[in-house]
GROMACS .gro file of C-alpha atoms in nm:
model
  270
    1UNK     CA    1   1.610   6.581  -0.835
    2UNK     CA    2   1.824   6.371  -1.064
    3UNK     CA    3   1.842   5.994  -1.050
    4UNK     CA    4   2.150   5.858  -0.878
    5UNK     CA    5   2.388   5.620  -1.050
    6UNK     CA    6   2.239   5.333  -0.849
    7UNK     CA    7   1.887   5.432  -0.952
    8UNK     CA    8   1.991   5.462  -1.315
    9UNK     CA    9   2.112   5.102  -1.299
   10UNK     CA   10   1.818   4.972  -1.094
   11UNK     CA   11   1.556   5.122  -1.327
   12UNK     CA   12   1.755   5.093  -1.652
   13UNK     CA   13   1.496   4.868  -1.820
   14UNK     CA   14   1.231   5.130  -1.751
   15UNK     CA   15   1.448   5.419  -1.858
   16UNK     CA   16   1.523   5.275  -2.203
   17UNK     CA   17   1.148   5.260  -2.273
   18UNK     CA   18   1.051   5.570  -2.470
   19UNK     CA   19   0.719   5.576  -2.284
   20UNK     CA   20   0.893   5.597  -1.947
   21UNK     CA   21   1.245   5.737  -1.965
   22UNK     CA   22   1.427   5.910  -1.680
   23UNK     CA   23   1.150   6.166  -1.637
   24UNK     CA   24   0.887   5.894  -1.607
   25UNK     CA   25   1.094   5.704  -1.354
   26UNK     CA   26   1.136   6.019  -1.149
   27UNK     CA   27   0.759   6.062  -1.164
   28UNK     CA   28   0.710   5.713  -1.026
   29UNK     CA   29   0.953   5.785  -0.744
   30UNK     CA   30   0.746   6.089  -0.654
   31UNK     CA   31   0.413   5.902  -0.671
   32UNK     CA   32   0.204   5.755  -0.390
   33UNK     CA   33  -0.015   5.444  -0.413
   34UNK     CA   34  -0.244   5.309  -0.140
   35UNK     CA   35  -0.310   4.934  -0.133
   36UNK     CA   36  -0.611   4.832   0.074
   37UNK     CA   37  -0.567   4.465   0.158
   38UNK     CA   38  -0.228   4.289   0.159
   39UNK     CA   39  -0.355   3.945   0.064
   40UNK     CA   40  -0.379   3.759  -0.266
   41UNK     CA   41  -0.431   4.072  -0.475
   42UNK     CA   42  -0.237   4.324  -0.269
   43UNK     CA   43   0.072   4.102  -0.235
   44UNK     CA   44   0.179   4.095  -0.602
   45UNK     CA   45   0.061   4.451  -0.656
   46UNK     CA   46   0.278   4.573  -0.370
   47UNK     CA   47   0.583   4.376  -0.484
   48UNK     CA   48   0.572   4.500  -0.843
   49UNK     CA   49   0.497   4.860  -0.747
   50UNK     CA   50   0.793   4.848  -0.510
   51UNK     CA   51   1.019   4.700  -0.778
   52UNK     CA   52   0.899   4.966  -1.023
   53UNK     CA   53   1.008   5.240  -0.786
   54UNK     CA   54   0.679   5.389  -0.674
   55UNK     CA   55   0.811   5.619  -0.404
   56UNK     CA   56   0.542   5.584  -0.139
   57UNK     CA   57   0.326   5.276  -0.084
   58UNK     CA   58   0.055   5.272   0.181
   59UNK     CA   59  -0.062   4.935   0.315
   60UNK     CA   60  -0.396   4.888   0.489
   61UNK     CA   61  -0.484   4.558   0.659
   62UNK     CA   62  -0.596   4.454   1.005
   63UNK     CA   63  -0.527   4.081   0.974
   64UNK     CA   64  -0.230   3.870   1.077
   65UNK     CA   65  -0.066   3.614   0.849
   66UNK     CA   66  -0.221   3.266   0.864
   67UNK     CA   67  -0.079   2.942   0.727
   68UNK     CA   68  -0.367   2.910   0.480
   69UNK     CA   69  -0.276   3.251   0.333
   70UNK     CA   70   0.058   3.131   0.201
   71UNK     CA   71  -0.095   2.940  -0.090
   72UNK     CA   72  -0.153   3.272  -0.269
   73UNK     CA   73  -0.033   3.569  -0.061
   74UNK     CA   74   0.323   3.563  -0.189
   75UNK     CA   75   0.458   3.864   0.000
   76UNK     CA   76   0.425   3.665   0.326
   77UNK     CA   77   0.661   3.378   0.413
   78UNK     CA   78   0.624   3.081   0.649
   79UNK     CA   79   0.812   3.253   0.938
   80UNK     CA   80   0.562   3.541   0.911
   81UNK     CA   81   0.268   3.333   1.036
   82UNK     CA   82   0.111   3.526   1.324
   83UNK     CA   83   0.270   3.856   1.222
   84UNK     CA   84   0.050   4.153   1.119
   85UNK     CA   85   0.027   4.150   0.740
   86UNK     CA   86   0.117   4.517   0.698
   87UNK     CA   87   0.443   4.465   0.889
   88UNK     CA   88   0.527   4.146   0.703
   89UNK     CA   89   0.462   4.318   0.370
   90UNK     CA   90   0.663   4.625   0.469
   91UNK     CA   91   0.967   4.409   0.549
   92UNK     CA   92   0.958   4.252   0.201
   93UNK     CA   93   0.909   4.585   0.024
   94UNK     CA   94   1.205   4.731   0.211
   95UNK     CA   95   1.414   4.436   0.096
   96UNK     CA   96   1.295   4.471  -0.264
   97UNK     CA   97   1.365   4.842  -0.292
   98UNK     CA   98   1.509   5.081  -0.031
   99UNK     CA   99   1.384   5.377  -0.240
  100UNK     CA  100   1.028   5.306  -0.127
  101UNK     CA  101   0.869   5.468   0.178
  102UNK     CA  102   0.614   5.225   0.325
  103UNK     CA  103   0.330   5.363   0.535
  104UNK     CA  104   0.131   5.105   0.735
  105UNK     CA  105  -0.224   5.128   0.862
  106UNK     CA  106  -0.308   4.828   1.077
  107UNK     CA  107  -0.683   4.882   1.079
  108UNK     CA  108  -0.995   4.768   0.901
  109UNK     CA  109  -1.131   5.030   0.663
  110UNK     CA  110  -1.474   5.166   0.748
  111UNK     CA  111  -1.676   5.480   0.697
  112UNK     CA  112  -1.504   5.658   0.985
  113UNK     CA  113  -1.141   5.611   0.877
  114UNK     CA  114  -1.110   5.554   0.502
  115UNK     CA  115  -1.124   5.923   0.410
  116UNK     CA  116  -0.850   6.007   0.660
  117UNK     CA  117  -0.635   5.717   0.536
  118UNK     CA  118  -0.660   5.826   0.172
  119UNK     CA  119  -0.593   6.189   0.266
  120UNK     CA  120  -0.304   6.101   0.499
  121UNK     CA  121  -0.048   6.110   0.218
  122UNK     CA  122  -0.282   6.242  -0.052
  123UNK     CA  123  -0.241   5.916  -0.245
  124UNK     CA  124  -0.242   5.941  -0.624
  125UNK     CA  125  -0.397   5.599  -0.688
  126UNK     CA  126  -0.578   5.339  -0.478
  127UNK     CA  127  -0.576   4.962  -0.528
  128UNK     CA  128  -0.868   4.762  -0.391
  129UNK     CA  129  -0.723   4.430  -0.279
  130UNK     CA  130  -1.006   4.343  -0.041
  131UNK     CA  131  -1.208   4.023  -0.032
  132UNK     CA  132  -1.559   4.133   0.061
  133UNK     CA  133  -1.837   4.340  -0.091
  134UNK     CA  134  -1.884   4.590   0.195
  135UNK     CA  135  -1.521   4.699   0.162
  136UNK     CA  136  -1.540   4.718  -0.216
  137UNK     CA  137  -1.844   4.946  -0.212
  138UNK     CA  138  -1.686   5.155   0.063
  139UNK     CA  139  -1.363   5.201  -0.136
  140UNK     CA  140  -1.557   5.285  -0.451
  141UNK     CA  141  -1.775   5.544  -0.282
  142UNK     CA  142  -1.485   5.705  -0.096
  143UNK     CA  143  -1.275   5.731  -0.413
  144UNK     CA  144  -1.563   5.877  -0.612
  145UNK     CA  145  -1.633   6.135  -0.340
  146UNK     CA  146  -1.264   6.227  -0.315
  147UNK     CA  147  -1.217   6.213  -0.694
  148UNK     CA  148  -0.942   5.954  -0.662
  149UNK     CA  149  -0.867   5.692  -0.930
  150UNK     CA  150  -0.866   5.331  -0.819
  151UNK     CA  151  -0.842   4.974  -0.943
  152UNK     CA  152  -1.114   4.726  -0.843
  153UNK     CA  153  -1.054   4.353  -0.857
  154UNK     CA  154  -1.197   4.029  -0.727
  155UNK     CA  155  -1.099   3.662  -0.749
  156UNK     CA  156  -1.270   3.333  -0.664
  157UNK     CA  157  -1.213   2.975  -0.781
  158UNK     CA  158  -1.067   3.005  -1.135
  159UNK     CA  159  -1.220   3.344  -1.207
  160UNK     CA  160  -1.103   3.702  -1.172
  161UNK     CA  161  -1.213   4.046  -1.279
  162UNK     CA  162  -1.072   4.396  -1.268
  163UNK     CA  163  -1.162   4.748  -1.378
  164UNK     CA  164  -1.016   5.095  -1.334
  165UNK     CA  165  -1.208   5.403  -1.226
  166UNK     CA  166  -1.084   5.746  -1.327
  167UNK     CA  167  -1.289   6.044  -1.205
  168UNK     CA  168  -1.513   6.197  -1.471
  169UNK     CA  169  -1.378   5.959  -1.737
  170UNK     CA  170  -1.581   5.643  -1.691
  171UNK     CA  171  -1.815   5.434  -1.478
  172UNK     CA  172  -1.754   5.344  -1.116
  173UNK     CA  173  -1.802   5.006  -0.950
  174UNK     CA  174  -2.153   5.103  -0.841
  175UNK     CA  175  -2.249   5.180  -1.202
  176UNK     CA  176  -2.228   4.805  -1.261
  177UNK     CA  177  -2.321   4.663  -0.920
  178UNK     CA  178  -2.568   4.897  -0.755
  179UNK     CA  179  -2.550   4.740  -0.407
  180UNK     CA  180  -2.396   4.441  -0.229
  181UNK     CA  181  -2.563   4.105  -0.294
  182UNK     CA  182  -2.766   3.935  -0.020
  183UNK     CA  183  -2.547   3.760   0.240
  184UNK     CA  184  -2.608   3.408   0.106
  185UNK     CA  185  -2.603   3.490  -0.266
  186UNK     CA  186  -2.226   3.457  -0.319
  187UNK     CA  187  -2.018   3.174  -0.169
  188UNK     CA  188  -1.726   3.260   0.054
  189UNK     CA  189  -1.368   3.178  -0.039
  190UNK     CA  190  -1.376   2.893   0.213
  191UNK     CA  191  -1.681   2.745   0.043
  192UNK     CA  192  -1.567   2.797  -0.316
  193UNK     CA  193  -1.186   2.798  -0.296
  194UNK     CA  194  -0.947   2.997  -0.514
  195UNK     CA  195  -0.658   2.893  -0.735
  196UNK     CA  196  -0.349   3.044  -0.577
  197UNK     CA  197  -0.209   3.207  -0.890
  198UNK     CA  198  -0.532   3.402  -0.951
  199UNK     CA  199  -0.418   3.677  -0.716
  200UNK     CA  200  -0.087   3.704  -0.899
  201UNK     CA  201  -0.249   3.739  -1.239
  202UNK     CA  202  -0.514   3.993  -1.141
  203UNK     CA  203  -0.308   4.176  -0.878
  204UNK     CA  204  -0.027   4.228  -1.128
  205UNK     CA  205  -0.275   4.376  -1.374
  206UNK     CA  206  -0.384   4.616  -1.099
  207UNK     CA  207  -0.022   4.723  -1.050
  208UNK     CA  208   0.011   4.771  -1.426
  209UNK     CA  209  -0.293   4.998  -1.429
  210UNK     CA  210  -0.151   5.202  -1.142
  211UNK     CA  211   0.184   5.248  -1.318
  212UNK     CA  212   0.020   5.347  -1.648
  213UNK     CA  213  -0.203   5.597  -1.472
  214UNK     CA  214   0.087   5.752  -1.282
  215UNK     CA  215   0.288   5.785  -1.602
  216UNK     CA  216  -0.008   5.897  -1.813
  217UNK     CA  217   0.057   5.633  -2.079
  218UNK     CA  218  -0.135   5.358  -2.254
  219UNK     CA  219  -0.501   5.263  -2.236
  220UNK     CA  220  -0.655   5.195  -1.898
  221UNK     CA  221  -0.942   4.964  -1.809
  222UNK     CA  222  -1.164   5.270  -1.778
  223UNK     CA  223  -1.505   5.194  -1.922
  224UNK     CA  224  -1.419   4.825  -1.937
  225UNK     CA  225  -1.413   4.526  -1.707
  226UNK     CA  226  -1.154   4.259  -1.777
  227UNK     CA  227  -1.281   3.910  -1.699
  228UNK     CA  228  -1.040   3.619  -1.676
  229UNK     CA  229  -1.107   3.246  -1.647
  230UNK     CA  230  -0.794   3.046  -1.572
  231UNK     CA  231  -0.958   2.708  -1.631
  232UNK     CA  232  -1.023   2.791  -1.998
  233UNK     CA  233  -0.739   3.045  -2.020
  234UNK     CA  234  -0.984   3.302  -2.149
  235UNK     CA  235  -0.963   3.680  -2.123
  236UNK     CA  236  -1.267   3.893  -2.207
  237UNK     CA  237  -1.273   4.273  -2.211
  238UNK     CA  238  -1.631   4.388  -2.170
  239UNK     CA  239  -1.743   4.744  -2.241
  240UNK     CA  240  -1.933   4.907  -1.953
  241UNK     CA  241  -2.110   5.240  -1.955
  242UNK     CA  242  -2.147   5.507  -1.694
  243UNK     CA  243  -2.494   5.491  -1.541
  244UNK     CA  244  -2.631   5.845  -1.532
  245UNK     CA  245  -2.858   5.750  -1.243
  246UNK     CA  246  -2.569   5.600  -1.043
  247UNK     CA  247  -2.625   5.658  -0.674
  248UNK     CA  248  -2.275   5.792  -0.614
  249UNK     CA  249  -2.123   5.916  -0.945
  250UNK     CA  250  -2.441   6.001  -1.139
  251UNK     CA  251  -2.580   6.342  -1.225
  252UNK     CA  252  -2.784   6.357  -0.906
  253UNK     CA  253  -2.614   6.129  -0.651
  254UNK     CA  254  -2.829   6.005  -0.366
  255UNK     CA  255  -2.541   5.856  -0.166
  256UNK     CA  256  -2.357   6.147  -0.006
  257UNK     CA  257  -2.225   5.971   0.303
  258UNK     CA  258  -2.024   5.651   0.330
  259UNK     CA  259  -2.209   5.332   0.421
  260UNK     CA  260  -2.086   5.041   0.632
  261UNK     CA  261  -2.270   4.744   0.485
  262UNK     CA  262  -2.298   4.431   0.695
  263UNK     CA  263  -2.212   4.103   0.532
  264UNK     CA  264  -2.014   3.792   0.624
  265UNK     CA  265  -1.654   3.809   0.506
  266UNK     CA  266  -1.456   3.534   0.341
  267UNK     CA  267  -1.304   3.286   0.582
  268UNK     CA  268  -0.993   3.260   0.366
  269UNK     CA  269  -0.868   3.606   0.286
  270UNK     CA  270  -0.792   3.712  -0.071
   0.00000   0.00000   0.00000
């Protein structure tokens, strides 16, 4: 399929990039990205992926919009308070770009549904925009088992981090963090707070990684974790190695079924 005249104009700043071009833009339009969590991280990721012309975007979230979300979850507006987040986000994406097909899953990911959700549209890339460790380990393990690339990220206070997993090309999240921390070891968002723009900075990087992966260009955060401190305006890119004894992606994995870890979730959603 050729790009229409409207699409040529809409994506003109992409098309003039040698690394993208018309063929790359068509590739984006044919690509599918799943965003798990439409909060602080998922909001900017969804908006920029939609603007970029990613053809299918899946949104997974069980929560409804709360007033306290609006300080950082920029895809939701004040009139959306009380509305399911996936529906609120879908409305904005449709307004940003009618080229995008938005698939909503108003459910909380767990070991019984995450495989089916990822397989539903055979998504090319997954973005972890969740705010709790059980979900992050679940997403990691599911993506490793399904050999799906994904972007991990987390934010709290003035700090953020992100990494990209590509099957057979680098370490997974569990290579670094073997298991969730004890329930009281890490403060919740309500206890610690989070600077609103943190989600925008880190979530936009996640969208960038997704676009580069889909286009097959540039260097990904595979084998690295990017650590950002907004207070000091400091970025650090730390090399991380694949752990051969990793329980899920190692040579002899011991985790062969998905695990639903129990742990209190943040009171203020990322």
